[in-house]
Short mmCIF file of C-alpha atoms and ligand atoms in Angstrom, two decimals:
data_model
loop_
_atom_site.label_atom_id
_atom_site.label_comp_id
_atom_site.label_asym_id
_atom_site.label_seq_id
_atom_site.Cartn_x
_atom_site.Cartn_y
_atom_site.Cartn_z
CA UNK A 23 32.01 99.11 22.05
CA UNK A 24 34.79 96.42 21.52
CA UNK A 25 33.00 93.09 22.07
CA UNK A 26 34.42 89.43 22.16
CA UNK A 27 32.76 86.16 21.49
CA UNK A 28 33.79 83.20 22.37
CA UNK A 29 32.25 80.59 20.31
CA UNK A 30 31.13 80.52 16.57
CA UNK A 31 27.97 77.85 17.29
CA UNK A 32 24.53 79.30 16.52
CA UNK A 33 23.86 81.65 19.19
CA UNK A 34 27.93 82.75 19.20
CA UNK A 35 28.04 83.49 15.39
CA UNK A 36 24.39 85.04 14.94
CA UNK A 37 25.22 87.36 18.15
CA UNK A 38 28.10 88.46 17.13
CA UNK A 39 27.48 89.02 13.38
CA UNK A 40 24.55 91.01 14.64
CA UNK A 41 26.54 93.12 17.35
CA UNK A 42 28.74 94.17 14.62
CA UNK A 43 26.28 95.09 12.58
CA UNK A 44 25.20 97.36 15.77
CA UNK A 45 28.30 99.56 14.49
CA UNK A 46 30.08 97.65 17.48
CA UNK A 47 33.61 95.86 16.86
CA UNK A 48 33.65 92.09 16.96
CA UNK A 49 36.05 89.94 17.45
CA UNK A 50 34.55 86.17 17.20
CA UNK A 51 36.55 83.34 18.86
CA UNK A 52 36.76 79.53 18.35
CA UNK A 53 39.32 76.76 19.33
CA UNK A 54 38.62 74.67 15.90
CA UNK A 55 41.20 76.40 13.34
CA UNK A 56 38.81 75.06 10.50
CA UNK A 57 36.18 76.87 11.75
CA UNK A 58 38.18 80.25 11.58
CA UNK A 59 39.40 79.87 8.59
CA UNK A 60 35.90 78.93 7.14
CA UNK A 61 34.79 81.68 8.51
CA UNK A 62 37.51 84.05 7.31
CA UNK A 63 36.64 83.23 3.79
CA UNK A 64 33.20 83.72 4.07
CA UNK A 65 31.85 80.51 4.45
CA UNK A 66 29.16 79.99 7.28
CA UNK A 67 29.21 76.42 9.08
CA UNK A 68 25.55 76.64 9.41
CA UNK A 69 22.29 77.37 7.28
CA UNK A 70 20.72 80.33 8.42
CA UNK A 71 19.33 82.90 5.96
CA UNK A 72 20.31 86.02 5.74
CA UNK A 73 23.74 85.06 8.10
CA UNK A 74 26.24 84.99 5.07
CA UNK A 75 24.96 88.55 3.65
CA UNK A 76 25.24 90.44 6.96
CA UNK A 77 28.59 88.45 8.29
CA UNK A 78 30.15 89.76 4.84
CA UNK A 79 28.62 92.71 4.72
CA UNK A 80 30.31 93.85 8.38
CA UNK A 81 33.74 91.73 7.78
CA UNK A 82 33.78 94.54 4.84
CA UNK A 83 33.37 97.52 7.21
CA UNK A 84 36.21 95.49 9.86
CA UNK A 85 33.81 95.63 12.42
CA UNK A 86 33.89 91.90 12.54
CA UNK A 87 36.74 89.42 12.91
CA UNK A 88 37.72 85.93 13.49
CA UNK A 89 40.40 84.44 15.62
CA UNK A 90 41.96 81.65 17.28
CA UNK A 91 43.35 83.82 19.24
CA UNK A 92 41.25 84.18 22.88
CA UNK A 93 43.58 85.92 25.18
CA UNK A 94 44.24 89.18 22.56
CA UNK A 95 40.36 89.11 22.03
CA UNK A 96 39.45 89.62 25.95
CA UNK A 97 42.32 91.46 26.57
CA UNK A 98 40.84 94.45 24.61
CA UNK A 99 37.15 94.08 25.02
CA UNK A 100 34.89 95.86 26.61
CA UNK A 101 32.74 93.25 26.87
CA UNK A 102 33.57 89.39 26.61
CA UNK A 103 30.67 87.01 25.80
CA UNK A 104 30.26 83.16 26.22
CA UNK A 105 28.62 81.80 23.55
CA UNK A 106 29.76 78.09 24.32
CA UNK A 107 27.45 75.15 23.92
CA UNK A 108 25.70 73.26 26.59
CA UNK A 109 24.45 70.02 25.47
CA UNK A 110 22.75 67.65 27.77
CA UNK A 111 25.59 65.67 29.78
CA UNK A 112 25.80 61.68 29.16
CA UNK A 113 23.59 59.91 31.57
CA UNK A 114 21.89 62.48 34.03
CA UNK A 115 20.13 65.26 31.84
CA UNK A 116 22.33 67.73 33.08
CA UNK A 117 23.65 70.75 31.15
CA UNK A 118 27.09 70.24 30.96
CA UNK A 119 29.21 73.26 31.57
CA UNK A 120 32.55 71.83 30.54
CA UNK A 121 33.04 74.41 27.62
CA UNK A 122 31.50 76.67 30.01
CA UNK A 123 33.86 76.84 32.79
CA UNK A 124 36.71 76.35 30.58
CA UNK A 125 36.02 79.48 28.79
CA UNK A 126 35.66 81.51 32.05
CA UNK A 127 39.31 80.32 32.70
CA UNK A 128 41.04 80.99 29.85
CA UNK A 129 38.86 84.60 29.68
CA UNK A 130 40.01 85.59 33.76
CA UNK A 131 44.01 84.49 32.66
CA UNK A 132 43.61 87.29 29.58
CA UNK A 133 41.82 89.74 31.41
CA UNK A 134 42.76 93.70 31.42
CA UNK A 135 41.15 96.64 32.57
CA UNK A 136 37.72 96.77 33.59
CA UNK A 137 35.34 93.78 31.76
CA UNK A 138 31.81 92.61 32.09
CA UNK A 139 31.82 88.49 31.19
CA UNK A 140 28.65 88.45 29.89
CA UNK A 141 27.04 84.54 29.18
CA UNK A 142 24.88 84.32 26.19
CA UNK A 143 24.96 80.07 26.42
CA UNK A 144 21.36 78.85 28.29
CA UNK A 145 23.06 77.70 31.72
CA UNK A 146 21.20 76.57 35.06
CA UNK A 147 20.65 79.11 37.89
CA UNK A 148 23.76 79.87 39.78
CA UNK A 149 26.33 79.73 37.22
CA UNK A 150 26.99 82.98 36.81
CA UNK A 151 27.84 83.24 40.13
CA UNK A 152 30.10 80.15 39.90
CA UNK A 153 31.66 82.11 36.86
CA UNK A 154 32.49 85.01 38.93
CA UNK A 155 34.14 82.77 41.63
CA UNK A 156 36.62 80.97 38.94
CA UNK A 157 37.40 84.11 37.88
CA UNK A 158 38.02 85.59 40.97
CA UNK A 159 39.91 82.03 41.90
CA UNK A 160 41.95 82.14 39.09
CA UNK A 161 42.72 86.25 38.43
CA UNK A 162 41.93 87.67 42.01
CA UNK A 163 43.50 91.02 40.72
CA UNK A 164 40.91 91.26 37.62
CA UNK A 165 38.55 94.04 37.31
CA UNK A 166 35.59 92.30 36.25
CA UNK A 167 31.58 92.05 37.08
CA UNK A 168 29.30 89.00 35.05
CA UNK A 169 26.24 89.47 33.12
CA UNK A 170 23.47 86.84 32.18
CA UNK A 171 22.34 87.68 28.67
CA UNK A 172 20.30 85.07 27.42
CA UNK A 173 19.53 84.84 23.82
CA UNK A 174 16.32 83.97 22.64
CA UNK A 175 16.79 83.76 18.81
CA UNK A 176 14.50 80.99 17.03
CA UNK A 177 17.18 79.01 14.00
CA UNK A 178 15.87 80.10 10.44
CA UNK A 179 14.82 83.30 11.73
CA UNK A 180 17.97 84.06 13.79
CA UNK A 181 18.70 87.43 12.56
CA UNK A 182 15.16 88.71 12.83
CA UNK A 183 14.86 87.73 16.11
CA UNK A 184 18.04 89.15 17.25
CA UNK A 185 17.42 92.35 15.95
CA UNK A 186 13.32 92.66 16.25
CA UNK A 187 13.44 90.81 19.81
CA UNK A 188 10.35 90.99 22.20
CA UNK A 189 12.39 91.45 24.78
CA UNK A 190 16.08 91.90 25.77
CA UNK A 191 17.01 90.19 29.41
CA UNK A 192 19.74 91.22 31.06
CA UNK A 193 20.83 89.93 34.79
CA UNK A 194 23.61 92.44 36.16
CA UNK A 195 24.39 93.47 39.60
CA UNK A 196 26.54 96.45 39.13
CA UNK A 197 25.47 100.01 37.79
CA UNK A 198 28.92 99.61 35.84
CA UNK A 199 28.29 96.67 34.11
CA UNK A 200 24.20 97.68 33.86
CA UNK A 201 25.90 100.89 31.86
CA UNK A 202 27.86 98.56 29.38
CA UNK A 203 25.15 96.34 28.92
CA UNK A 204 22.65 99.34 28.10
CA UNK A 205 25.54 100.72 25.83
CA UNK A 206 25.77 97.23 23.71
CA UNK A 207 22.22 97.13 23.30
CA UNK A 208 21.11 101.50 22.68
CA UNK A 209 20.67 100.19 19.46
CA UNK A 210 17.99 98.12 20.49
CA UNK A 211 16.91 100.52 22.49
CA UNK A 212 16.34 102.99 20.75
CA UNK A 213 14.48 100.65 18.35
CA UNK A 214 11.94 100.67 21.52
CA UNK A 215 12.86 97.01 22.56
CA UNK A 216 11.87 96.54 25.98
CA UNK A 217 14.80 95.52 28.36
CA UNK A 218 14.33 93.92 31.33
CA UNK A 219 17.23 94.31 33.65
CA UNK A 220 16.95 92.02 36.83
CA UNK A 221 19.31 89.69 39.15
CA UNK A 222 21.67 86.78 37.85
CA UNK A 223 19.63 84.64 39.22
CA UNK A 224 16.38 85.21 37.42
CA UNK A 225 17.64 86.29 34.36
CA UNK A 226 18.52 82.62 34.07
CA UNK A 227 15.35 81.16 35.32
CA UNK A 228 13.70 83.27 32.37
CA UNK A 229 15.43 81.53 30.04
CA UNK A 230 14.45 78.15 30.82
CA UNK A 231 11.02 78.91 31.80
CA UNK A 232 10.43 80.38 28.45
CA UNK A 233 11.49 77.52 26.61
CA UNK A 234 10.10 75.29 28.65
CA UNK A 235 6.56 77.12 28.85
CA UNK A 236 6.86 77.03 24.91
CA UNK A 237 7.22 73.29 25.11
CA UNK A 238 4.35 72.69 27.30
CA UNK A 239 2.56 74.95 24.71
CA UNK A 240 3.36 73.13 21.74
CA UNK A 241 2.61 69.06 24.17
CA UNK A 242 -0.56 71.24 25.13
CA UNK A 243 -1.62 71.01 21.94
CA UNK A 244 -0.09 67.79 21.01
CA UNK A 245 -2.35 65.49 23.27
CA UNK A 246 -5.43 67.69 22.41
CA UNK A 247 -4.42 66.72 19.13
CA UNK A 248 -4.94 62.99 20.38
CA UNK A 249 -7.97 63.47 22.12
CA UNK A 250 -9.46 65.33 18.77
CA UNK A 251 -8.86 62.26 16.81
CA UNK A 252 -10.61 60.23 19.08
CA UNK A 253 -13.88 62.59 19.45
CA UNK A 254 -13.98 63.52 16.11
CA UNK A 255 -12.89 67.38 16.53
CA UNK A 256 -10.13 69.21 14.42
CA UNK A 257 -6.91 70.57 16.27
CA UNK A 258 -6.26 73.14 13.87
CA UNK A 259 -10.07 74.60 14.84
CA UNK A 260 -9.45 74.03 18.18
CA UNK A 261 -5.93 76.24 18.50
CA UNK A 262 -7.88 78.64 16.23
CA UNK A 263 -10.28 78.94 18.60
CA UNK A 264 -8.17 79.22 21.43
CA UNK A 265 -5.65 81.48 20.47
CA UNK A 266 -7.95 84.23 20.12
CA UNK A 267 -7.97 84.26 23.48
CA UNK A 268 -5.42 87.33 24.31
CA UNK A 269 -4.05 85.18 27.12
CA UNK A 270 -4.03 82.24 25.52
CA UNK A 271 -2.23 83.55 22.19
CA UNK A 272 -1.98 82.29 19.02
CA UNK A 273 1.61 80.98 18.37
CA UNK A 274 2.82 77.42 19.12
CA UNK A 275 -0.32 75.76 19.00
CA UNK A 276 0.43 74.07 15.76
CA UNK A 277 0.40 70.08 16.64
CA UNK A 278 2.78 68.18 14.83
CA UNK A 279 5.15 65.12 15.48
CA UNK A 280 6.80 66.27 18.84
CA UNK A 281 8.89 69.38 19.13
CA UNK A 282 13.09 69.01 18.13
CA UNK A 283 16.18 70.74 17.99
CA UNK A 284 18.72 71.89 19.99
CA UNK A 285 16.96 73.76 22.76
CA UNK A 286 13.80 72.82 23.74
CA UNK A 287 14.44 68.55 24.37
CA UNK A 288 17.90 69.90 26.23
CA UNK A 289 16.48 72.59 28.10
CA UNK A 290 13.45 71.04 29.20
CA UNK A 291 15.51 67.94 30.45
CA UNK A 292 17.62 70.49 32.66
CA UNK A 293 15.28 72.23 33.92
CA UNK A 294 14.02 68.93 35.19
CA UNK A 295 16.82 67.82 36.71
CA UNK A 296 17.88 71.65 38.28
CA UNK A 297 14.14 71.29 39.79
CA UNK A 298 14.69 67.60 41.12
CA UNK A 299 18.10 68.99 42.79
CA UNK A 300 16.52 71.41 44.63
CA UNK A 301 13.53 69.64 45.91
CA UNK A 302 11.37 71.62 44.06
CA UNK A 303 10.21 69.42 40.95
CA UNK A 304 8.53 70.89 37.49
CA UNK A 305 6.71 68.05 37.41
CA UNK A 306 4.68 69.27 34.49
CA UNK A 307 7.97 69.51 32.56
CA UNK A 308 8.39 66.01 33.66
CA UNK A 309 5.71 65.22 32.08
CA UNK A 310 6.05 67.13 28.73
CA UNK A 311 9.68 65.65 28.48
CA UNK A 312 7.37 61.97 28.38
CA UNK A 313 4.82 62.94 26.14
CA UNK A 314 6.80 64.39 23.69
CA UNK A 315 8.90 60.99 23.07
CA UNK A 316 5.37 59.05 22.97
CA UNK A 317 4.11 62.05 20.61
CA UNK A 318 6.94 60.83 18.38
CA UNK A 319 5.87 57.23 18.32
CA UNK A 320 2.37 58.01 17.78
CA UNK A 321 3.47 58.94 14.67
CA UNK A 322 4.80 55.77 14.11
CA UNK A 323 1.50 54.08 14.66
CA UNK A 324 -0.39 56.63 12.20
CA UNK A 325 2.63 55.78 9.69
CA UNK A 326 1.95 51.81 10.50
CA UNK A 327 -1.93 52.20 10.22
CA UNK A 328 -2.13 54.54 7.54
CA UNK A 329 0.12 51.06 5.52
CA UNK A 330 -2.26 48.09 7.37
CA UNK A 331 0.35 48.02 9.64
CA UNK A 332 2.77 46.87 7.52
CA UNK A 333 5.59 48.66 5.95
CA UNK A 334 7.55 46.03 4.95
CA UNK A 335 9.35 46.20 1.61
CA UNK A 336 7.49 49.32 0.35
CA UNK A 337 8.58 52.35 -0.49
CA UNK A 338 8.06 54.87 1.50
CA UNK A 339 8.84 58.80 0.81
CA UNK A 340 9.49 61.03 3.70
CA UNK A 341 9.31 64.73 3.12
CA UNK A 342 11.90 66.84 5.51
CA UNK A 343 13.81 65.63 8.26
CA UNK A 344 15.31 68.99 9.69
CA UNK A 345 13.83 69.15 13.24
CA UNK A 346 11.80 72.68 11.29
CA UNK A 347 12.37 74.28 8.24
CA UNK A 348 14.59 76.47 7.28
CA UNK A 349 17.78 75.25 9.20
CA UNK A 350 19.72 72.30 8.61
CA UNK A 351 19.86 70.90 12.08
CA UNK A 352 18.91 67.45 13.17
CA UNK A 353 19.25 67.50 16.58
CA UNK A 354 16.47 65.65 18.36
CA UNK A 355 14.43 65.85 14.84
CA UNK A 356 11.36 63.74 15.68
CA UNK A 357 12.69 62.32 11.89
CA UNK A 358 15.40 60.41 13.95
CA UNK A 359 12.29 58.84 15.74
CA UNK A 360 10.30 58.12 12.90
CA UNK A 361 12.45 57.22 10.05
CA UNK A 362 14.93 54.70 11.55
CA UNK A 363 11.22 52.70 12.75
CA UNK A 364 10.05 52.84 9.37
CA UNK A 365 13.70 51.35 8.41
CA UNK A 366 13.65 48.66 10.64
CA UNK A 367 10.23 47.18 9.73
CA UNK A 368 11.97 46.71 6.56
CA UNK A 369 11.03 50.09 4.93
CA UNK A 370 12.74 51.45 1.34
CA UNK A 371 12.37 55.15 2.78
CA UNK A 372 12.79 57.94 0.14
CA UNK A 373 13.93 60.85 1.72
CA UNK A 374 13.97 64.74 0.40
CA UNK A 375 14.57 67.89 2.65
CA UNK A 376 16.23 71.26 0.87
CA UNK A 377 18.97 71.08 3.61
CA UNK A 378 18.96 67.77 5.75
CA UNK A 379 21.54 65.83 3.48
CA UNK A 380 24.67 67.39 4.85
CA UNK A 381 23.84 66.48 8.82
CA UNK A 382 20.67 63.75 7.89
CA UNK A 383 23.03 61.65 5.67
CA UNK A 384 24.70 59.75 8.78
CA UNK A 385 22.32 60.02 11.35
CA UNK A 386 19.88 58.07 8.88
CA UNK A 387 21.66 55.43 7.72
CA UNK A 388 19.56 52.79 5.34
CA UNK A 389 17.75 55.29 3.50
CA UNK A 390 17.98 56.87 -0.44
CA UNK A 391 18.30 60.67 -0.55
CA UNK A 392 16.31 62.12 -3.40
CA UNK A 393 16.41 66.12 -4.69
CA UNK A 394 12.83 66.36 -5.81
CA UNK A 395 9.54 65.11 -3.94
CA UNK A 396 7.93 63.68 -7.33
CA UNK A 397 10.93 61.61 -7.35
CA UNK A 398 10.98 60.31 -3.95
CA UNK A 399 7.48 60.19 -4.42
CA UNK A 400 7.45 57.77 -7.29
CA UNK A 401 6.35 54.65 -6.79
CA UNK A 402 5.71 54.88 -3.19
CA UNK A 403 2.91 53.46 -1.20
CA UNK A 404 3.10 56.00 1.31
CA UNK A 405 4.44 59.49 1.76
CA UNK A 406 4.93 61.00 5.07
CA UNK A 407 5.05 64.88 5.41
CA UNK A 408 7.27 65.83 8.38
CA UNK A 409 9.06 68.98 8.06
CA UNK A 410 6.94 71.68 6.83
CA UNK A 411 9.53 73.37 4.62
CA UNK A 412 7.84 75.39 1.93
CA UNK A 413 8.87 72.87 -1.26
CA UNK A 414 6.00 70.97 0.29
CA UNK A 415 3.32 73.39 1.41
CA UNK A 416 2.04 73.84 -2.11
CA UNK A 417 2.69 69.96 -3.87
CA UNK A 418 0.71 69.35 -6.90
CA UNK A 419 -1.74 66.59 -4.85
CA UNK A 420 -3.28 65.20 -8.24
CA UNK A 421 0.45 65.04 -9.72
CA UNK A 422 0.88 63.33 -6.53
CA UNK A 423 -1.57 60.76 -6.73
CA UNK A 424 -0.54 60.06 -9.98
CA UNK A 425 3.07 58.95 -9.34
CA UNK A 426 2.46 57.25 -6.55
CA UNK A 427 1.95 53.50 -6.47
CA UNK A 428 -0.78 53.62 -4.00
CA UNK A 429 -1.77 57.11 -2.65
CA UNK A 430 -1.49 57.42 1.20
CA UNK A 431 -0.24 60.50 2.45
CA UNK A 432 0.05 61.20 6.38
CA UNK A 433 0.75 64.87 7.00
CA UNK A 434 2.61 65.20 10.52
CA UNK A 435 2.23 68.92 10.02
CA UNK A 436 -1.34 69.62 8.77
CA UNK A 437 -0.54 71.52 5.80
CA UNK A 438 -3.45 70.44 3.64
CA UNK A 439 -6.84 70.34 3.99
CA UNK A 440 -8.37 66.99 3.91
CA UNK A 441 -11.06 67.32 1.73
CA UNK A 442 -8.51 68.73 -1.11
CA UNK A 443 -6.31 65.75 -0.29
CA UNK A 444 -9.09 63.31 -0.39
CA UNK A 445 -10.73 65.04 -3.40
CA UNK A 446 -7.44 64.91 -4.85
CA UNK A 447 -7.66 61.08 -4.25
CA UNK A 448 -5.47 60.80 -1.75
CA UNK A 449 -5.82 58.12 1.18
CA UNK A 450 -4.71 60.85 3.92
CA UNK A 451 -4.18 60.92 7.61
CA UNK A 452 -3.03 64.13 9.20
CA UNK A 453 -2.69 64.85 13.53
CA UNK A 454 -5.52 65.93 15.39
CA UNK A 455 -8.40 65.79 12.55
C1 LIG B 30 13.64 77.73 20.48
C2 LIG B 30 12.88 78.98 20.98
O1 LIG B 30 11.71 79.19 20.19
C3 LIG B 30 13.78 80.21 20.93
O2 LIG B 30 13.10 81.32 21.50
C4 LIG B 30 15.04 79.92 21.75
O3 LIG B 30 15.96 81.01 21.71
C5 LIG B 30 15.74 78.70 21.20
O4 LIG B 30 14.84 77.58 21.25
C6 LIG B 30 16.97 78.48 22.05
O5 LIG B 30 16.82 78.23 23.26
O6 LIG B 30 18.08 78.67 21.56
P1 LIG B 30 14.27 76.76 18.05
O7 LIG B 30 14.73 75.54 18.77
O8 LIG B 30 15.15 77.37 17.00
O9 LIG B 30 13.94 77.94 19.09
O10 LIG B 30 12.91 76.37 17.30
P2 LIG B 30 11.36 76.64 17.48
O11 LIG B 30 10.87 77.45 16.36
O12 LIG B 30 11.02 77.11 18.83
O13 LIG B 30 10.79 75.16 17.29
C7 LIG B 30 11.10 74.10 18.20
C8 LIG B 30 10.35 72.84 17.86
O14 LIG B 30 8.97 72.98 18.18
C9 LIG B 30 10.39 72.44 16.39
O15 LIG B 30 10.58 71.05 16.31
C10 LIG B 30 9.03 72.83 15.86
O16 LIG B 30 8.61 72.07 14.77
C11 LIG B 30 8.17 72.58 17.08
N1 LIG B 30 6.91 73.35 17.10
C12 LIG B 30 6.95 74.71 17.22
C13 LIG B 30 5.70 72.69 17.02
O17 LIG B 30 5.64 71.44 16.93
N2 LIG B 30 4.55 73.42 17.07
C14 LIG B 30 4.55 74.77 17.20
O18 LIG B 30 3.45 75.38 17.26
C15 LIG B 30 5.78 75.43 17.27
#
């Protein structure tokens, strides 16, 4: 198949490095002529592993290409994809479909022969349908159906997930378009992914009731976390023992600081809103959008107590401030919470992630960026593990102990086990235990 992709961001790029690696032929598109060019040479604007290998492995084999260039792109393509962002909208929690609907423009002016527009970008219910009417408004002659293809990929484990999904969702009203969809994704297929082929409609609704079920998982567990502390039980016993439970399940029980990055606060907050709209409010979304923001400052407080409740001109280290390991993104990183507190009560924070410098640098202004935790470490009177990125899963805790000025550790992530930490001499506070 000949496949377009308009947009290079996270889900744009992994898709369509993946596709081509399908044995399809990719063309990538972006407006930012940086971007291409980056991209042309090999360079990848994000940290993903595995992402660099594969993209040069299939720009080798010229299955995959970049372009500024949108109207040649869709004019040949089988398939067209929008792989735009959608970030929350200033003001009103709203998704905001500018790139969007833009794209679907420029896509129905370039249009020739017959094309599925397929949208890969999370968007609310009903706008694939509003897709199909710009299209139709602005090329009435275009042979065309729309596809919702929502991409479930986790960052730092992109590829895997594209190409080991649990599922595949596609919304598509057409038997032509269902037979280009199934013929993009045979690989898949074939592979024994289940696909789930339903209306426009729901295909959306999937999307943001997954993520937002995931969310409720992970706040679940978060104020169980809070009640644990108070009773005396341990979280990470608790999700154990719940997760065994077949229905229940295992994964995203792990409390921690509040869940980040680019999906979960932005889809949770739209969801919101599309329910509010319709008269038909998710108020426990409501709620988990809350909780999560006073999850964050409950860290704060641990931070505060775990210093008698005073943080003023210590030093502080603070391992990891990617909103999760393995990516470099800081976008709604419970660190952004956290840190800048711990900066304004007069703080010297120490921080050390493997990739947070490049993004971290100016969203946390006021604090000293170190390349080894002993270092930032040194000194301190407190360290504060936030991102569980493996560099700190295995820490020397007696080496620890040992630079620091005064010992105090409060693992946001529950990576050790308190009796080593305490054994190790360690004053240590962790969430949930
Ligand atoms: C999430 C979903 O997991 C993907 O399926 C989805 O495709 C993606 O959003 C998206 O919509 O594009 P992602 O944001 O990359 O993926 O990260 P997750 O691994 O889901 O983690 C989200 C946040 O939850 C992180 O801050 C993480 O630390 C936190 N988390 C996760 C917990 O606090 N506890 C858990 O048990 C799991």
């Amino acid at each position: 198949m000949q496949l377009t992709m308009i947009g290079t961001g996270y889900v744009g790029l992994v898709s369509g490095v993946c596709f081509s690696d399908f044995g399809h032929d990719v063309i990538c598109v972006d407006k930012m002529p940086e971007k291409i060019t980056a991209l042309e040479n090999g360079e990848i604007p994000i940290y993903e592993p595995g992402l660099d290998e594969l993209l040069a492995r299939n720009v080798a084999a010229e299955r995959l290409s970049f372009t500024l260039d949108l109207a040649t792109a869709v004019a040949q393509a089988d398939a067209v994809f929008i792989g735009v962002g959608t970030p929350t909208r200033r003001g009103d929690g709203h998704a905001d479909l500018t790139y969007v609907y833009d794209a679907a423009r420029e896509i129905a002016r370039a249009l020739n022969g017959y094309t599925v527009v397929v949208t890969k970008s999370t968007v609310p219910v009903g706008t694939n349908r509003e897709i199909e009417r710009i299209i139709r408004e602005e090329n009435p002659d275009a042979d065309f159906d729309v596809a919702s293809n929502p991409e479930f990929l986790r960052e730092g484990a992109a590829i895997e997930d594209f190409m080991r999904p649990d599922r595949v969702v596609v919304g598509v009203e057409s038997d032509r378009a269902t037979d280009v969809m199934a013929k993009i994704y045979r690989p898949l297929a074939l592979r024994e992914a289940p696909i789930v082929y339903t209306d426009l409609e729901s295909a959306e609704m999937i999307k943001y009731a997954a993520n937002a079920f995931l969310a409720t998982k992970i706040t679940f567990i978060n104020e169980i976390a809070a009640l644990c502390e108070k009773v005396g039980a341990d979280v990470k016993s608790v999700s154990k023992g719940m997760g065994m439970d077949a229905r229940i399940g295992n994964k995203f029980l792990h409390a921690g600081p509040g869940y980040g990055g680019s999906c979960f606060p932005k889809d949770t907050k739209a969801l919101a809103r599309i329910g509010q709209e319709h008269a038909a409010p998710i108020q426990i979304v409501e709620a988990v959008i809350d909780i999560n923001e006073a999850t964050k400052r409950r860290m704060i407080d641990k931070v505060m107590q775990l210093c008698d409740d005073s943080v003023n001109g210590k030093k502080i280290a603070v391992l990891g401030v990617t909103f999760k390991p393995n990516t470099d993104d800081m976008r709604d990183s419970p660190s952004l919470t956290i840190v800048p507190a711990l900066v304004g009560a007069g703080a010297n924070v120490h921080v050390v992630d493997p990739q947070g410098l490049k993004e971290g640098e100016a969203l946390l202004p006021g604090v000293t960026w170190q390349d080894d935790p002993y270092k930032a470490m040194r000194n301190a009177e407190a360290v504060i593990l936030l991102t569980e990125w493996n560099e700190f899963r295995a820490l020397d805790l007696e080496r620890v102990v040992k630079v620091m000025k005064d010992p105090r550790m409060a693992d946001l992530r529950n990576v050790y086990d308190p009796k080593d930490a305490e054994e190790a001499g360690l004053t240590y506070v962790s969430v949930g235990r």
